[in-house]
Coordinates of C-alpha atoms and ligand atoms in Angstrom, one line a residue:
M164 CA 0.0 0.0 0.0
K165 CA 2.8 2.4 1.0
A166 CA 4.7 1.8 -2.3
A167 CA 1.6 2.6 -4.3
I168 CA 1.0 5.9 -2.3
D169 CA 4.6 6.9 -2.9
A170 CA 4.3 6.2 -6.6
V171 CA 1.2 8.4 -6.7
S172 CA 3.0 11.2 -4.9
L173 CA 6.0 10.8 -7.3
A174 CA 3.7 11.0 -10.3
A175 CA 1.9 14.1 -8.9
D176 CA 5.3 15.7 -8.4
L177 CA 6.3 14.9 -12.0
I178 CA 3.1 16.4 -13.3
R179 CA 3.4 19.5 -11.2
G180 CA 7.0 20.0 -12.5
S181 CA 5.9 19.7 -16.1
E182 CA 4.5 22.3 -18.5
Y183 CA 2.8 20.1 -21.1
V184 CA 1.3 16.9 -19.9
V185 CA -0.4 14.5 -22.2
A186 CA -2.3 11.2 -21.4
M187 CA -2.2 8.2 -23.6
T188 CA -4.8 5.5 -23.0
G189 CA -5.5 2.0 -24.2
A190 CA -8.0 -0.8 -23.7
G191 CA -7.3 -1.0 -19.9
M192 CA -8.8 2.5 -19.5
S193 CA -12.2 1.1 -20.2
V194 CA -12.1 -2.3 -18.5
E195 CA -13.9 -0.8 -15.4
S196 CA -16.6 0.5 -17.8
G197 CA -17.3 -3.1 -18.6
I198 CA -15.3 -3.3 -21.9
P199 CA -12.8 -6.1 -22.0
T200 CA -9.4 -5.8 -23.5
F201 CA -8.6 -7.8 -26.7
R202 CA -5.4 -9.4 -25.5
G203 CA -4.4 -10.8 -22.0
A204 CA -5.9 -13.5 -19.9
D205 CA -9.5 -12.1 -19.9
G206 CA -9.2 -10.5 -23.3
I207 CA -11.9 -11.1 -25.9
W208 CA -9.5 -12.6 -28.4
S209 CA -7.9 -14.9 -25.8
R210 CA -11.3 -16.3 -25.2
H211 CA -12.8 -16.3 -28.7
G212 CA -9.8 -16.2 -31.1
Q213 CA -8.3 -13.3 -33.0
P214 CA -10.0 -12.0 -36.1
S215 CA -8.4 -11.8 -39.6
A216 CA -5.2 -9.9 -39.5
N217 CA -5.8 -8.9 -43.1
S218 CA -9.1 -7.2 -42.8
Y219 CA -8.1 -3.9 -44.4
A220 CA -6.8 -5.6 -47.5
E221 CA -10.0 -7.7 -47.6
W222 CA -12.2 -4.6 -47.5
L223 CA -10.1 -2.9 -50.2
E224 CA -10.2 -5.8 -52.5
D225 CA -13.9 -6.5 -52.3
P226 CA -16.1 -4.2 -50.1
D227 CA -19.3 -6.1 -51.0
A228 CA -17.9 -9.4 -49.8
F229 CA -16.4 -7.7 -46.7
W230 CA -19.8 -6.3 -45.7
S231 CA -21.5 -9.6 -46.3
S232 CA -19.0 -11.4 -44.1
E233 CA -19.4 -8.7 -41.4
R234 CA -23.1 -9.3 -41.5
R235 CA -22.6 -13.1 -41.0
R236 CA -20.1 -12.4 -38.2
R237 CA -22.6 -10.4 -36.2
V238 CA -23.7 -13.5 -34.4
E239 CA -20.2 -14.7 -33.4
P240 CA -19.9 -14.8 -29.7
W241 CA -17.1 -12.2 -29.3
I242 CA -18.8 -9.8 -31.7
V243 CA -22.1 -10.2 -29.7
E244 CA -20.2 -9.6 -26.4
L245 CA -18.3 -6.6 -27.7
R246 CA -21.5 -5.1 -29.2
E247 CA -23.4 -5.4 -25.9
T248 CA -20.6 -4.2 -23.7
L249 CA -20.0 -1.1 -26.0
R250 CA -23.7 -0.3 -26.0
Q251 CA -24.0 -0.4 -22.2
A252 CA -20.6 1.2 -21.4
K253 CA -20.5 4.4 -19.4
P254 CA -17.4 6.4 -18.4
N255 CA -15.7 5.3 -15.2
E256 CA -14.1 7.3 -12.4
G257 CA -10.8 7.2 -14.3
H258 CA -12.3 8.8 -17.4
R259 CA -13.9 11.5 -15.2
A260 CA -10.7 12.2 -13.3
L261 CA -8.8 12.7 -16.6
A262 CA -11.5 15.1 -17.8
D263 CA -11.1 17.0 -14.6
M264 CA -7.4 17.1 -15.0
E265 CA -7.9 18.7 -18.4
D266 CA -10.5 21.1 -17.0
S267 CA -8.0 22.2 -14.3
G268 CA -5.2 22.6 -16.8
K269 CA -3.1 19.7 -15.5
V270 CA -3.4 17.6 -18.6
M271 CA -3.5 19.2 -22.1
S272 CA -4.9 16.3 -24.2
V273 CA -5.6 12.6 -24.4
I274 CA -4.3 10.4 -27.2
T275 CA -6.4 7.2 -27.1
Q276 CA -6.3 3.9 -28.8
N277 CA -9.9 3.3 -27.8
I278 CA -12.7 3.6 -30.1
D279 CA -15.5 3.7 -27.4
G280 CA -15.9 7.5 -27.1
L281 CA -15.9 7.3 -23.3
H282 CA -13.3 10.1 -22.8
Q283 CA -15.6 12.5 -24.6
D284 CA -18.7 11.2 -22.7
A285 CA -16.8 12.0 -19.5
G286 CA -16.1 15.5 -20.6
S287 CA -12.6 15.4 -22.1
K288 CA -12.4 18.0 -24.9
S289 CA -9.0 17.5 -26.5
V290 CA -9.1 13.9 -27.6
I291 CA -7.2 12.3 -30.4
E292 CA -8.6 8.9 -31.4
I293 CA -5.7 7.3 -33.0
H294 CA -7.6 4.1 -34.0
G295 CA -10.8 6.0 -34.9
S296 CA -14.2 6.2 -33.2
R297 CA -17.1 3.7 -33.2
H298 CA -19.4 6.7 -33.5
K299 CA -18.1 7.7 -36.9
M300 CA -17.8 6.7 -40.6
R301 CA -14.8 7.8 -42.6
C302 CA -13.9 8.2 -46.3
V303 CA -10.5 6.6 -46.9
D304 CA -10.0 8.8 -50.0
C305 CA -10.5 12.3 -48.6
G306 CA -10.7 11.6 -44.8
D307 CA -14.1 13.1 -44.4
R308 CA -15.8 11.9 -41.2
T309 CA -19.5 11.6 -40.7
P310 CA -21.6 10.4 -37.7
R311 CA -22.5 6.7 -37.5
T312 CA -25.9 5.9 -36.1
T313 CA -25.7 2.1 -35.9
L314 CA -22.9 -0.1 -34.5
F315 CA -23.1 -2.8 -37.1
I316 CA -23.8 -2.0 -40.7
D317 CA -25.6 -4.4 -43.0
S318 CA -24.6 -3.2 -46.4
P319 CA -21.7 -1.1 -48.0
P320 CA -22.2 2.5 -47.2
P321 CA -22.9 4.9 -50.1
P322 CA -19.9 6.8 -51.6
C323 CA -18.6 9.8 -49.9
I324 CA -20.7 13.0 -50.4
E325 CA -17.6 15.1 -50.6
C326 CA -15.5 13.2 -53.2
S327 CA -17.5 10.0 -54.1
G328 CA -14.7 8.0 -52.5
R329 CA -14.8 4.7 -50.5
V330 CA -16.5 4.9 -47.1
K331 CA -15.9 2.5 -44.1
F332 CA -16.4 2.7 -40.4
D333 CA -13.8 5.1 -38.8
S334 CA -12.2 2.4 -36.5
V335 CA -9.1 1.2 -38.1
L336 CA -8.9 -2.4 -39.5
F337 CA -5.9 -4.7 -39.2
G338 CA -3.3 -3.5 -41.8
E339 CA -5.1 -0.1 -42.2
P340 CA -2.8 3.0 -42.1
I341 CA -3.7 5.5 -39.4
P342 CA -5.0 8.5 -41.3
Q343 CA -2.2 11.0 -41.8
V344 CA -3.9 13.9 -40.2
T345 CA -4.6 11.9 -37.0
L346 CA -1.1 10.5 -36.8
Q347 CA 0.4 14.0 -37.3
A348 CA -1.9 15.4 -34.5
A349 CA -0.8 12.6 -32.1
R350 CA 2.9 13.0 -33.0
S351 CA 2.7 16.8 -32.6
E352 CA 1.0 16.4 -29.1
S353 CA 3.6 13.8 -28.0
D354 CA 6.5 15.9 -29.4
R355 CA 5.2 18.8 -27.3
A356 CA 4.8 16.8 -24.1
D357 CA 7.4 17.0 -21.4
C358 CA 5.4 14.4 -19.4
V359 CA 3.3 11.5 -20.6
I360 CA 0.9 9.6 -18.5
V361 CA 0.5 6.1 -20.1
I362 CA -2.7 4.4 -18.9
G363 CA -4.0 0.9 -19.5
T364 CA -2.0 0.1 -22.6
S365 CA 0.4 -2.8 -23.3
T366 CA 2.0 -0.4 -25.9
S367 CA 2.2 -3.4 -28.2
V368 CA 0.1 -2.0 -31.0
K369 CA 2.2 0.3 -33.4
P370 CA 2.5 3.1 -34.2
A371 CA 0.4 4.3 -31.2
G372 CA 2.4 2.2 -28.7
G373 CA 5.6 3.7 -29.9
L374 CA 4.7 7.3 -29.1
P375 CA 5.7 7.2 -25.4
R376 CA 9.2 5.9 -26.3
I377 CA 9.6 8.7 -28.8
A378 CA 8.4 11.3 -26.2
K379 CA 10.9 9.7 -23.7
A380 CA 13.7 10.0 -26.3
N381 CA 12.8 13.7 -26.7
G382 CA 13.2 14.2 -22.9
A383 CA 9.7 13.7 -21.6
T384 CA 9.1 11.9 -18.3
L385 CA 6.8 8.8 -18.4
I386 CA 4.2 7.8 -15.8
E387 CA 2.7 4.4 -16.2
I388 CA -0.7 3.5 -14.7
N389 CA -1.4 -0.2 -15.4
S390 CA -2.6 -3.2 -13.4
S391 CA 0.3 -5.2 -14.8
E392 CA 3.9 -4.8 -15.9
T393 CA 4.3 -3.9 -19.6
P394 CA 7.3 -3.6 -22.0
L395 CA 7.3 0.1 -21.2
T396 CA 7.6 -0.3 -17.4
R397 CA 11.4 -0.2 -17.2
S398 CA 11.5 3.1 -19.2
C399 CA 9.0 4.9 -16.8
D400 CA 9.9 7.5 -14.2
A401 CA 7.0 6.6 -12.0
V402 CA 5.0 3.4 -12.1
I403 CA 1.6 3.1 -10.4
R404 CA 0.4 -0.5 -10.2
G405 CA -3.4 -0.2 -10.0
T406 CA -6.4 0.2 -12.1
A407 CA -7.3 3.3 -14.0
A408 CA -10.6 3.9 -12.2
S409 CA -8.9 3.7 -8.7
V410 CA -5.6 5.4 -9.4
L411 CA -6.7 8.4 -11.5
P412 CA -9.1 9.9 -8.9
E413 CA -6.4 9.5 -6.3
L414 CA -3.8 11.2 -8.6
L415 CA -6.3 14.0 -9.2
E416 CA -6.9 14.5 -5.5
R417 CA -3.2 14.7 -5.0
L418 CA -2.8 17.3 -7.8
L419 CA -5.5 19.5 -6.4
L420 CA -4.1 19.6 -2.8
Ligands
LIG1929 P1 -4.0 -4.3 -24.7 O1 -5.2 -5.2 -24.7 O2 -2.9 -4.7 -25.5 O3 -3.5 -4.0 -23.3 C1 -4.4 -3.6 -22.3 C2 -3.6 -3.1 -21.1 O4 -4.4 -2.7 -20.1 C3 -2.7 -4.2 -20.5 O5 -1.4 -3.7 -20.3 C4 -3.4 -4.5 -19.1 O6 -2.4 -4.9 -18.1 C5 -4.0 -3.2 -18.8 N1 -5.1 -3.2 -18.0 C6 -6.1 -4.1 -17.9 N2 -7.1 -3.7 -17.0 C7 -6.7 -2.5 -16.5 C8 -7.3 -1.5 -15.7 N3 -8.5 -1.7 -15.1 N4 -6.6 -0.4 -15.4 C9 -5.4 -0.2 -16.0 N5 -4.8 -1.0 -16.8 C10 -5.5 -2.2 -17.1 O7 -4.7 -3.0 -25.1 P2 -4.1 -1.9 -26.0 O8 -2.7 -1.7 -25.8 O9 -5.0 -0.7 -25.8 O10 -4.3 -2.4 -27.5 C11 -5.4 -3.1 -28.0 C12 -6.1 -2.4 -29.2 O11 -7.4 -2.8 -29.2 C13 -6.0 -1.0 -29.0 O12 -5.5 -0.5 -30.2 C14 -7.5 -0.6 -28.9 O13 -7.8 0.3 -30.0 C15 -8.3 -1.8 -29.1 N6 -9.3 -1.9 -28.1 C16 -10.2 -0.9 -27.8 C17 -11.1 -1.1 -26.8 C18 -12.0 0.1 -26.4 O14 -12.2 1.0 -27.3 N7 -12.4 0.2 -25.2 C19 -11.2 -2.3 -26.2 C20 -10.4 -3.3 -26.5 C21 -9.4 -3.2 -27.5
LIG1930 ZN1 -14.3 11.5 -49.6

């Protein structure tokens, strides 16, 4: 217990001593909102198997066949589970504490790998969704984003109204490049940061997972909040072993003292 409290104090000191603090979040951020991670012992893929690692190429090659197979997959257990958890998910105390940190000027922005939209639901304003959002559709030709009303889509969406280009859901598929504008925004935030709080991510998915290391190489301090050790742990200046929903409110309280 004492070690954890010391780690929170150390993290609070690092944040207080920094000018531009950025948070980076992964699937662990939303576990206490009921959304499981993909990887790891309780991960959806560990229990139900990993989907095709080629999905973007499949979509590009034959969008009609891709949407048909999406429609068939709607009844697969892991898709049913993900759909239900996403539908029901609400921001947790960790999301709310991060939004309060932004409100009070302690954190400048959040770069998230999550597609669930829970940071915005909690009140965070400056959010970069590096893997897209489940609430949006996107044209891969001009990048135009439009709201998405249903979680699973039966047929290929109509061409983009801006450029007649190819439209898919905004969440990135396996093998899909991160849209350049999003990647640049994330890089520019992490380049600006002199402190990065890395929360609930194994940092194994690239390029998002590489950003904390780039920030560290540029002189930023790193704070890790994660329930388990990660490949990034050894590079961190403060490591808080705990869950996002329990640690972040405690960190916020410490910052507001
Ligand atoms: P990951 O599954 O590789 O790693 C999750 C990390 O969270 C692990 O390091 C684990 O120890 C940690 N963790 C688990 N529960 C935690 C908790 N309560 N508090 C703090 N840490 C906790 O996840 P990833 O690195 O984010 O990569 C998986 C990819 O899948 C991401 O790109 C993400 O886009 C996507 N994904 C998104 C969601 C979502 O939108 N909520 C959910 C699952 C996966
Ligand atoms: Zn377009």
